[in-house]
Coordinates of C-alpha atoms (C1' of nucleotides) in Angstrom, one line a residue:
Chain A
M6 CA 13.7 -3.6 -17.3
V7 CA 10.6 -4.6 -18.6
A8 CA 10.5 -8.2 -19.2
T9 CA 7.8 -9.8 -21.1
P10 CA 5.1 -9.3 -18.6
S11 CA 3.6 -12.6 -17.4
R12 CA 0.5 -14.0 -18.6
R13 CA -0.9 -13.3 -15.1
D14 CA 0.0 -9.6 -15.4
R15 CA -1.8 -9.4 -18.9
V16 CA -5.1 -10.6 -17.5
R17 CA -4.7 -8.3 -14.5
A18 CA -3.9 -5.3 -16.5
A19 CA -7.1 -6.3 -18.9
T20 CA -9.0 -6.4 -15.8
V21 CA -8.0 -3.2 -14.4
A22 CA -8.7 -1.6 -17.7
E23 CA -12.1 -3.4 -17.7
I24 CA -13.0 -1.9 -14.3
K25 CA -11.9 1.7 -15.2
D26 CA -13.9 1.2 -18.5
T27 CA -17.1 0.1 -16.6
A28 CA -16.4 3.1 -13.9
R29 CA -16.4 5.5 -16.8
R30 CA -19.6 4.2 -18.4
I31 CA -21.5 4.1 -15.1
L32 CA -19.9 7.7 -14.6
V33 CA -21.5 9.0 -17.8
A34 CA -24.8 7.0 -17.1
E35 CA -25.6 7.7 -13.6
G36 CA -23.4 10.5 -12.3
P37 CA -20.5 10.5 -9.8
D38 CA -23.1 9.5 -7.1
G39 CA -24.0 6.5 -8.8
L40 CA -20.6 5.5 -9.2
S41 CA -20.6 2.5 -6.6
L42 CA -18.3 -0.3 -6.3
R43 CA -21.0 -2.4 -6.1
A44 CA -22.3 -1.2 -9.5
I45 CA -19.1 -1.7 -11.1
A46 CA -18.9 -5.2 -10.2
R47 CA -22.5 -6.0 -10.7
E48 CA -22.1 -4.7 -14.5
M49 CA -18.7 -6.8 -14.6
G50 CA -20.4 -10.0 -13.0
M51 CA -18.3 -9.7 -9.9
T52 CA -18.8 -8.9 -6.3
A53 CA -17.6 -5.4 -4.9
P54 CA -14.8 -6.9 -2.6
A55 CA -13.1 -8.5 -5.5
L56 CA -12.3 -4.8 -6.6
Y57 CA -10.1 -4.3 -3.9
R58 CA -7.6 -6.8 -5.5
Y59 CA -7.1 -4.1 -7.9
F60 CA -7.5 -0.6 -6.1
P61 CA -7.0 -0.3 -2.6
S62 CA -10.0 1.9 -2.1
R63 CA -12.7 3.6 -4.0
E64 CA -10.8 6.9 -4.1
D65 CA -7.5 5.4 -5.7
L66 CA -10.1 3.9 -8.5
V67 CA -11.4 7.3 -9.2
I68 CA -8.1 9.0 -9.2
A69 CA -7.0 6.2 -11.9
L70 CA -10.0 7.1 -13.7
I71 CA -9.1 10.7 -13.6
A72 CA -5.6 9.9 -15.1
D73 CA -6.9 7.9 -17.9
L74 CA -9.4 10.9 -18.5
Y75 CA -6.6 13.5 -18.6
D76 CA -4.8 11.1 -21.3
E77 CA -8.1 10.7 -23.4
L78 CA -8.3 14.6 -23.1
V79 CA -4.8 15.2 -24.4
E80 CA -5.3 12.8 -27.0
A81 CA -8.5 14.8 -28.1
M82 CA -6.8 18.0 -28.0
V83 CA -3.4 16.9 -29.6
A84 CA -5.8 15.7 -32.7
A85 CA -7.6 18.7 -32.8
R86 CA -4.4 20.6 -32.8
D87 CA -2.9 18.8 -35.5
A88 CA -6.3 18.9 -37.4
A89 CA -6.3 22.5 -37.1
A90 CA -2.7 23.1 -38.4
A91 CA -3.4 20.7 -41.4
A92 CA -6.6 22.2 -42.4
G93 CA -4.9 25.4 -43.2
S94 CA -5.8 29.4 -42.6
E95 CA -8.9 30.7 -41.1
P96 CA -10.2 34.2 -42.2
G97 CA -8.5 36.9 -40.0
V98 CA -6.5 34.3 -38.0
P99 CA -2.4 34.2 -38.5
D100 CA -1.6 30.7 -39.2
E101 CA 0.7 30.5 -36.3
L102 CA -2.4 30.6 -34.0
L103 CA -4.3 27.7 -35.6
P104 CA -2.9 24.9 -33.6
L105 CA -3.6 26.7 -30.5
G106 CA -7.1 27.6 -31.6
G107 CA -7.5 23.9 -32.7
A108 CA -6.5 22.7 -29.2
S109 CA -8.6 25.1 -27.5
R110 CA -11.7 24.0 -29.6
G111 CA -10.7 20.4 -28.9
F112 CA -10.7 21.2 -25.3
R113 CA -14.3 22.6 -25.5
R114 CA -15.3 19.9 -27.5
W115 CA -14.2 17.2 -25.4
A116 CA -15.6 19.0 -22.2
L117 CA -19.3 19.3 -24.1
A118 CA -19.2 15.7 -25.1
N119 CA -18.0 14.4 -21.8
R120 CA -19.7 16.7 -19.1
R121 CA -19.4 14.5 -16.3
E122 CA -15.8 13.6 -16.8
F123 CA -15.1 17.5 -17.2
G124 CA -16.6 18.1 -13.9
L125 CA -14.4 15.4 -12.5
L126 CA -11.3 16.8 -13.7
F127 CA -11.9 20.4 -13.5
G128 CA -14.8 20.9 -10.9
S129 CA -14.9 21.3 -7.5
P130 CA -12.8 18.8 -5.6
I131 CA -14.7 16.1 -4.1
P132 CA -13.4 15.6 -0.4
G133 CA -11.8 12.5 -0.3
V134 CA -10.7 12.4 -3.9
E135 CA -7.1 13.5 -4.1
I136 CA -7.7 16.5 -2.1
E137 CA -4.6 18.6 -1.1
K138 CA -2.5 15.4 -1.7
S139 CA 0.0 17.4 -3.9
D140 CA 1.7 13.9 -4.4
D141 CA 3.8 14.3 -7.4
D142 CA 3.6 10.6 -8.1
D143 CA -0.1 10.7 -7.8
P144 CA -1.1 9.5 -11.2
A145 CA -3.6 12.1 -11.6
H146 CA -1.3 15.0 -11.1
Q147 CA 1.1 13.5 -13.5
A148 CA -1.8 13.2 -16.1
A149 CA -2.7 16.8 -15.2
H150 CA 0.8 17.9 -15.8
R151 CA 1.1 16.4 -19.2
F152 CA -2.2 18.1 -20.1
G153 CA -0.9 21.3 -19.1
Q154 CA 2.0 20.9 -21.3
V155 CA -0.3 20.9 -24.4
F156 CA -1.1 24.4 -24.0
G157 CA 2.1 25.1 -22.3
E158 CA 4.0 24.0 -25.3
L159 CA 1.9 25.7 -27.8
V160 CA 2.2 28.9 -26.1
G161 CA 5.8 28.6 -25.4
G162 CA 6.5 27.6 -28.8
L163 CA 4.5 30.7 -30.4
Y164 CA 6.6 33.0 -28.2
L165 CA 9.9 31.5 -29.1
S166 CA 9.1 31.5 -32.7
R167 CA 7.2 34.9 -32.9
P168 CA 7.3 36.8 -29.7
F169 CA 3.9 38.5 -28.8
P170 CA 3.9 41.5 -26.4
V171 CA 4.4 40.9 -23.0
P172 CA 4.8 43.3 -20.1
A173 CA 8.6 43.7 -19.0
D174 CA 9.3 42.3 -15.7
E175 CA 9.5 45.9 -14.1
D176 CA 5.8 46.3 -15.2
I177 CA 4.7 43.4 -13.2
P178 CA 3.5 43.8 -9.7
P179 CA 6.2 42.4 -7.5
P180 CA 4.2 40.1 -5.7
L181 CA 2.8 38.8 -8.9
R182 CA 6.4 38.8 -10.3
A183 CA 7.7 36.6 -7.4
E184 CA 5.1 34.1 -7.9
L185 CA 5.8 33.9 -11.5
A186 CA 9.2 33.9 -11.1
N187 CA 8.8 30.7 -8.9
W188 CA 6.6 29.0 -11.3
S189 CA 9.0 30.0 -14.3
Q190 CA 11.6 27.9 -12.8
A191 CA 9.8 24.8 -13.6
F192 CA 9.7 25.5 -17.6
P193 CA 11.8 23.6 -19.9
V194 CA 12.6 26.7 -21.7
P195 CA 13.3 30.0 -20.4
L196 CA 10.5 32.3 -21.0
P197 CA 10.2 36.0 -19.8
L198 CA 8.0 36.3 -16.8
G199 CA 5.4 38.4 -18.6
A200 CA 4.9 35.4 -21.3
A201 CA 3.8 33.2 -18.2
Q202 CA 1.5 36.0 -17.2
V203 CA 0.1 36.2 -20.3
F204 CA -0.4 32.4 -20.7
L205 CA -1.9 32.2 -17.4
S206 CA -4.4 34.9 -18.0
C207 CA -5.3 33.1 -21.3
W208 CA -5.9 29.8 -19.5
I209 CA -8.1 31.5 -17.0
R210 CA -10.2 32.6 -19.5
L211 CA -10.4 29.4 -21.5
Y212 CA -11.3 27.9 -18.4
G213 CA -13.9 30.2 -17.4
A214 CA -15.7 30.1 -20.6
V215 CA -15.6 26.3 -21.0
A216 CA -16.3 25.4 -17.4
M217 CA -19.4 28.0 -17.2
E218 CA -20.7 26.4 -20.2
V219 CA -20.3 22.9 -19.2
F220 CA -21.5 23.2 -15.7
G221 CA -24.8 25.3 -17.1
H222 CA -23.7 28.7 -15.3
L223 CA -24.1 30.5 -18.7
R224 CA -27.9 29.4 -19.2
F225 CA -29.1 32.5 -17.4
A226 CA -27.8 34.4 -20.5
L227 CA -27.3 32.0 -23.5
T228 CA -28.7 29.0 -24.8
D229 CA -25.9 28.4 -27.2
A230 CA -22.5 29.3 -25.7
E231 CA -20.5 28.6 -28.8
P232 CA -20.6 32.2 -30.2
M233 CA -19.6 33.5 -27.1
F234 CA -16.7 31.2 -26.8
E235 CA -15.6 31.8 -30.5
L236 CA -15.5 35.6 -29.5
E237 CA -13.5 34.7 -26.5
L238 CA -10.9 32.7 -28.7
R239 CA -10.5 35.3 -31.0
D240 CA -10.0 37.9 -28.4
L241 CA -7.4 35.6 -26.7
G242 CA -5.8 35.4 -30.2
S243 CA -5.6 38.8 -30.5
K244 CA -3.2 38.9 -27.2
L245 CA -0.8 36.4 -28.7
V246 CA 0.1 38.3 -31.9
P247 CA 2.6 40.8 -32.4
A248 CA 1.0 44.1 -31.7
S249 CA 1.1 45.5 -35.2
T250 CA -1.2 42.7 -36.7
V251 CA -4.0 43.1 -34.3
S252 CA -7.3 44.0 -35.8
T253 CA -9.5 46.0 -33.1
S254 CA -12.8 44.7 -33.8
G255 CA -13.8 43.1 -30.5
Chain B
M17 CA -52.2 38.9 3.5
V18 CA -49.9 38.0 5.7
A19 CA -51.8 37.8 9.0
T20 CA -49.8 37.6 12.2
P21 CA -48.4 34.1 12.0
S22 CA -49.4 31.8 14.3
R23 CA -47.4 30.5 16.8
R24 CA -46.7 27.2 15.4
D25 CA -45.7 28.8 12.1
R26 CA -42.8 30.5 14.1
V27 CA -41.5 27.6 15.8
R28 CA -41.6 26.0 12.7
A29 CA -39.7 28.7 10.7
A30 CA -37.2 28.6 13.6
T31 CA -36.8 25.1 13.0
V32 CA -36.2 25.2 9.3
A33 CA -33.5 28.0 10.0
E34 CA -31.9 25.8 12.4
I35 CA -31.8 22.8 10.2
K36 CA -30.1 25.0 7.5
D37 CA -27.8 26.5 10.1
T38 CA -27.0 23.1 11.1
A39 CA -26.2 21.7 7.8
R40 CA -24.3 24.7 6.8
R41 CA -22.1 24.1 9.8
I42 CA -21.7 20.4 8.9
L43 CA -21.2 21.3 5.3
V44 CA -18.0 23.4 6.1
A45 CA -16.8 20.9 8.5
E46 CA -17.0 17.8 6.8
G47 CA -17.8 18.4 3.4
P48 CA -20.9 17.8 1.1
D49 CA -20.3 14.2 1.6
G50 CA -20.6 14.4 5.3
L51 CA -23.8 16.2 4.8
S52 CA -26.2 13.5 5.9
L53 CA -29.4 13.8 7.3
R54 CA -28.8 11.6 10.4
A55 CA -25.7 13.8 11.0
I56 CA -27.9 17.2 11.0
A57 CA -30.7 15.5 13.2
R58 CA -27.9 14.2 15.7
E59 CA -26.5 17.7 16.1
M60 CA -30.1 19.1 16.8
G61 CA -30.9 16.2 19.1
M62 CA -33.6 14.7 16.8
T63 CA -33.9 11.7 14.5
A64 CA -33.2 11.8 10.8
P65 CA -37.0 11.0 9.5
A66 CA -38.1 14.1 11.7
L67 CA -36.4 16.2 9.2
Y68 CA -38.9 15.5 6.3
R69 CA -41.5 17.0 8.3
Y70 CA -39.8 20.3 6.8
F71 CA -38.3 19.2 3.7
P72 CA -39.5 16.5 1.4
S73 CA -36.1 15.2 0.8
R74 CA -32.3 16.0 1.4
E75 CA -32.2 17.4 -2.2
D76 CA -34.6 20.2 -1.6
L77 CA -32.8 20.8 1.9
V78 CA -29.7 21.4 -0.3
I79 CA -31.5 23.7 -2.5
A80 CA -32.9 25.5 0.2
L81 CA -29.4 25.7 1.6
I82 CA -28.0 26.9 -1.9
A83 CA -30.6 30.0 -1.9
D84 CA -29.2 31.0 1.7
L85 CA -25.8 30.9 0.5
Y86 CA -26.7 32.7 -2.6
D87 CA -28.3 35.5 -0.3
E88 CA -25.4 35.6 2.1
L89 CA -22.9 35.9 -0.8
V90 CA -24.9 38.8 -2.1
E91 CA -24.9 40.6 1.2
A92 CA -21.0 40.1 1.4
M93 CA -20.5 41.6 -1.9
V94 CA -23.0 44.3 -1.4
A95 CA -21.1 45.2 1.8
A96 CA -17.8 45.2 0.2
R97 CA -19.4 47.3 -2.9
D98 CA -20.3 49.9 -0.3
A99 CA -17.2 49.9 1.4
A100 CA -15.3 50.1 -1.5
A101 CA -17.1 53.2 -2.8
A102 CA -17.2 54.7 0.6
A103 CA -13.3 54.1 1.0
G104 CA -12.4 56.5 -1.8
S105 CA -9.9 56.4 -4.6
E106 CA -7.2 53.8 -5.5
P107 CA -4.2 54.8 -7.3
G108 CA -4.7 54.4 -11.1
V109 CA -8.3 53.4 -10.6
P110 CA -11.3 55.6 -12.0
D111 CA -13.7 56.4 -8.9
E112 CA -16.7 54.7 -10.8
L113 CA -15.0 51.6 -11.1
L114 CA -14.7 51.3 -7.1
P115 CA -18.0 49.8 -6.4
L116 CA -17.6 47.2 -9.1
G117 CA -14.0 46.4 -8.2
G118 CA -15.3 46.2 -4.2
A119 CA -17.8 43.9 -4.9
S120 CA -15.6 41.6 -7.3
R121 CA -13.2 41.5 -4.3
G122 CA -16.0 40.7 -2.3
F123 CA -16.9 37.9 -4.1
R124 CA -13.6 36.4 -4.3
R125 CA -13.0 36.8 -0.5
W126 CA -16.3 35.1 0.4
A127 CA -15.5 32.3 -2.3
L128 CA -12.4 31.8 -0.4
A129 CA -13.8 31.8 3.0
N130 CA -16.3 29.5 2.0
R131 CA -14.9 27.1 -0.3
R132 CA -17.3 24.4 0.1
E133 CA -20.5 26.6 -0.2
F134 CA -18.8 28.0 -3.4
G135 CA -18.3 24.8 -4.9
L136 CA -22.1 24.0 -4.3
L137 CA -23.2 27.4 -5.8
F138 CA -20.6 27.6 -8.7
G139 CA -19.0 24.0 -9.2
S140 CA -19.9 21.1 -11.1
P141 CA -23.6 20.3 -10.6
I142 CA -24.3 17.4 -8.5
P143 CA -26.8 15.0 -10.2
G144 CA -30.1 15.1 -8.2
V145 CA -29.3 18.5 -6.9
E146 CA -31.3 20.9 -8.9
I147 CA -29.9 19.6 -12.3
E148 CA -31.7 21.0 -15.4
K149 CA -34.6 22.0 -13.2
S150 CA -35.1 25.4 -14.7
D151 CA -38.0 26.0 -12.5
D152 CA -38.3 29.7 -12.1
D153 CA -39.9 29.2 -8.8
D154 CA -37.0 27.3 -7.8
P155 CA -35.8 29.2 -4.7
A156 CA -32.1 28.4 -5.8
H157 CA -32.6 30.2 -9.2
Q158 CA -34.2 33.0 -7.5
A159 CA -31.5 33.5 -5.2
A160 CA -28.8 33.2 -8.2
H161 CA -30.9 35.7 -10.0
R162 CA -30.6 38.0 -7.3
F163 CA -26.9 37.1 -7.5
G164 CA -26.5 38.2 -10.9
Q165 CA -28.3 41.2 -10.4
V166 CA -25.6 42.9 -8.4
F167 CA -23.2 42.6 -11.0
G168 CA -25.6 43.7 -13.7
E169 CA -26.7 46.9 -11.9
L170 CA -23.0 47.7 -11.4
V171 CA -22.1 47.1 -15.2
G172 CA -25.4 48.4 -16.4
G173 CA -25.4 51.4 -14.1
L174 CA -21.7 52.2 -15.2
Y175 CA -22.6 51.9 -18.8
L176 CA -25.3 54.3 -18.5
S177 CA -23.6 57.0 -16.5
R178 CA -20.5 56.8 -18.3
P179 CA -20.6 54.6 -21.3
F180 CA -17.3 52.4 -21.8
P181 CA -16.5 51.4 -25.6
V182 CA -18.7 48.5 -26.7
P183 CA -18.8 46.7 -30.2
A184 CA -21.5 48.3 -32.3
D185 CA -24.3 45.6 -33.0
E186 CA -23.4 45.1 -36.9
D187 CA -19.6 44.2 -35.6
I188 CA -21.2 41.4 -33.3
P189 CA -20.9 38.0 -35.1
P190 CA -24.7 37.4 -36.1
P191 CA -25.2 34.1 -34.2
L192 CA -23.8 35.8 -30.8
R193 CA -26.0 39.0 -31.7
A194 CA -28.9 36.7 -31.8
E195 CA -28.2 35.2 -28.3
L196 CA -27.6 38.4 -26.8
A197 CA -30.6 40.1 -28.2
N198 CA -32.6 37.1 -26.9
W199 CA -31.1 37.4 -23.4
S200 CA -31.2 41.6 -23.4
Q201 CA -35.3 41.0 -23.3
A202 CA -34.6 40.1 -19.7
F203 CA -32.8 43.3 -18.9
P204 CA -34.6 46.0 -16.9
V205 CA -32.9 48.7 -18.7
P206 CA -32.4 49.0 -22.6
L207 CA -28.8 48.6 -23.0
P208 CA -26.9 47.8 -26.2
L209 CA -25.7 44.2 -27.2
G210 CA -22.1 45.0 -27.2
A211 CA -22.5 46.1 -23.5
A212 CA -23.9 42.8 -22.8
Q213 CA -21.3 41.0 -24.7
V214 CA -18.4 42.9 -22.4
F215 CA -20.4 42.2 -19.4
L216 CA -20.4 38.5 -20.2
S217 CA -16.8 38.3 -20.9
C218 CA -16.0 40.1 -17.7
W219 CA -17.9 37.8 -15.9
I220 CA -16.6 34.6 -17.5
R221 CA -12.9 36.0 -16.6
L222 CA -14.0 36.8 -13.1
Y223 CA -15.8 33.3 -12.6
G224 CA -12.6 31.8 -14.4
A225 CA -10.1 33.6 -11.8
V226 CA -12.1 32.8 -8.6
A227 CA -13.0 29.2 -9.7
M228 CA -9.7 28.1 -10.3
E229 CA -8.1 29.6 -7.3
V230 CA -10.9 28.3 -5.1
F231 CA -11.0 24.7 -6.8
G232 CA -7.3 24.6 -6.6
H233 CA -6.6 24.6 -10.3
L234 CA -4.2 27.3 -9.8
R235 CA -1.8 25.6 -7.8
F236 CA 0.4 24.1 -10.5
A237 CA 1.4 27.6 -10.9
L238 CA 0.9 29.8 -8.2
T239 CA 0.9 29.4 -4.5
D240 CA -1.0 32.6 -3.9
A241 CA -3.2 33.7 -6.5
E242 CA -4.1 37.2 -5.0
P243 CA -1.6 39.1 -7.1
M244 CA -2.8 37.4 -10.3
F245 CA -6.7 38.1 -9.5
E246 CA -5.8 41.6 -8.8
L247 CA -3.9 42.0 -12.1
E248 CA -7.1 40.4 -13.8
L249 CA -9.1 43.1 -12.0
R250 CA -7.4 45.6 -13.6
D251 CA -7.4 44.3 -16.9
L252 CA -11.1 44.1 -16.5
G253 CA -11.6 47.5 -15.3
S254 CA -9.8 48.7 -18.2
K255 CA -12.6 47.6 -20.6
L256 CA -14.9 49.3 -18.4
V257 CA -13.5 52.8 -18.9
P258 CA -13.7 55.1 -21.7
A259 CA -11.1 54.6 -24.3
S260 CA -9.0 57.6 -23.7
T261 CA -8.5 57.0 -20.2
V262 CA -7.1 53.3 -20.7
S263 CA -3.4 53.2 -19.5
T264 CA -2.0 50.3 -21.6
S265 CA 0.3 48.8 -18.8
G266 CA -1.2 45.2 -19.0
Chain C
dC29 C1' -64.9 22.5 28.8
dG30 C1' -64.1 18.1 26.0
dT31 C1' -63.3 16.3 21.7
dT32 C1' -60.6 16.1 17.5
dC33 C1' -57.2 16.5 14.4
dA34 C1' -53.1 17.9 12.4
dC35 C1' -48.4 18.0 13.3
dG36 C1' -43.9 16.8 15.3
dA37 C1' -41.3 13.2 16.5
dT38 C1' -40.1 8.5 17.2
dT39 C1' -38.7 3.4 16.0
dA40 C1' -38.5 -0.1 12.7
dA41 C1' -37.4 -1.4 8.4
dC42 C1' -35.8 -1.6 3.1
dA43 C1' -32.3 -1.0 0.2
dC44 C1' -28.1 0.8 -0.5
dT45 C1' -23.1 2.3 0.3
dG46 C1' -17.5 1.5 1.2
dT47 C1' -14.9 -1.5 3.5
dT48 C1' -12.8 -5.7 6.1
dC49 C1' -12.5 -10.5 7.2
dA50 C1' -12.7 -15.7 6.6
dC51 C1' -12.6 -18.5 3.5
dT52 C1' -12.5 -21.0 -1.2
dG53 C1' -10.7 -22.3 -5.3
dC54 C1' -7.7 -22.3 -9.0
dG55 C1' -3.1 -21.1 -11.9
dG56 C1' 1.5 -20.8 -11.9
dT57 C1' 5.9 -21.9 -9.8
dG58 C1' 9.5 -24.9 -7.1
Chain D
dC5 C1' 3.2 -33.4 -7.0
dA6 C1' 3.2 -30.0 -3.6
dC7 C1' 2.7 -25.6 -2.7
dC8 C1' 1.6 -20.7 -2.2
dG9 C1' -0.1 -16.7 -3.9
dC10 C1' -4.0 -14.5 -5.9
dA11 C1' -8.8 -13.8 -7.7
dG12 C1' -13.1 -14.1 -6.1
dT13 C1' -16.9 -15.1 -2.6
dG14 C1' -20.2 -14.5 1.1
dA15 C1' -21.1 -12.5 5.5
dA16 C1' -20.8 -8.8 8.3
dC17 C1' -20.2 -3.7 10.1
dA18 C1' -21.4 1.1 10.2
dG19 C1' -23.5 4.2 7.9
dT20 C1' -26.6 6.6 4.4
dG21 C1' -31.8 8.2 1.9
dT22 C1' -36.1 7.1 2.6
dT23 C1' -40.7 5.1 4.2
dA24 C1' -44.6 3.1 7.3
dA25 C1' -46.7 2.8 11.3
dT26 C1' -47.2 4.6 15.5
dC27 C1' -47.4 7.6 19.7
dG28 C1' -48.1 12.2 22.0
dT29 C1' -48.8 16.7 22.2
dG30 C1' -50.7 21.5 21.3
dA31 C1' -54.1 23.9 19.0
dA32 C1' -58.7 24.8 17.0
dC33 C1' -63.5 23.9 17.2
dG34 C1' -68.2 22.7 18.7

DNA sequence: CGTTCACGATTAACACTGTTCACTGCGGTG
DNA sequence: CACCGCAGTGAACAGTGTTAATCGTGAACG
């Protein structure tokens, strides 16, 4: 299928990569508003129309950049996950939660180190950039899916190896139950609807904590949000642990 | 101090209001990118440079618009709060929580009905628009403060009238304790640091749930996020209620 | 009442933006 | 060698925020 890519294809791929790297650099330096085709081309010693040989529009370039950023984020999270698992136990934290905690901290660390990029991935959608596309072949959507899988595998694997308490199907309000049932059809492994609900709740809290910090929406209260994040993380972990082992200190 | 404003001042104020209203209309119709000075002026039968008689730059216009939007959001939340308080009891919800629940639902409803505006207030900060200003005289910051006070008063009043369980100061990790102590100095009424921590945690979850839904970041799992929001709201409420009355069903 | 002057508003212009079009070269292929 | 396709260019179009110079009118003051 994949024959040796012709020499032209290689230099083309290299140019595409250079465009995205340059765009990335300008994004962090100037912000999304300064991310103009002419600026990218200027920095590469080209002219703006030449970029249309590689991307049909600025929007598609941004989408490709977003896909790359998702992959980079996944890489950082996976590395943090494995490092945390290898580092060994933390006081008061069950060993099974270490990978998940590592991935969560990796998520926050990447977000803080790459605020502009985080805003592109998880901020308010910019009109004209993959709004309501819902194209499943959209590379950004695929990358986002890979990102979600990291957390999904961790929580799902956690539940399968040592179930944490989840509400029974009958205890979930019917409208939510229907939503969760619909979603759970996409799971690679069958999980109870309650597990999906707990996962979603945890993800909402994690997103809230990180997004608020990165976007500066916690500055009204905190100058350094890390202690609060750590507390949230522990509270989240307490929900993913068998009921008897919970230490109610938060 | 405030003498009868001269006739000129009145028509000027009216023009300022019309500019912001027009900007608002264009914002919802075209999105933040379509919010151009020329478009505003065109719709008002003027030319773009005339707007510089009223706002020193586009950024200042947007900031003024943001302040207005905060006030509108506060108005919607207050109305929802009072309506919920007057409507009477919900099954399984203590009456004291009704105003807070109403305000929270009002927050979500306004956010969903005004997605673009919500993105402006609570999304990723756009560079060039009040980034890192921290001018306390910034009208947008003042309006944001008024917004925060709505939730602050509700949770604070709730605690003062019927305390909910909060961690003791000694049980809060020292770094977080220092952050909360610093923040609590700005409180109009003294509250335990634990109450500040619970408030912050609740606000993070509420923000996370609403922001994810509005920004479309929950579509990977849910087509309608309302049932999940209602569940989060109940779980939040269970933290703001005396320990004995908690019904552990989530 | 007449003068003055600040303010509202306009047109023209500058430096940008995304995008399209017509046009050059050059590299790889037949 | 001839050819075709592709990378890249410059010009152009419509639009942007913003500034400068200018004009006219309404309000205030002597």
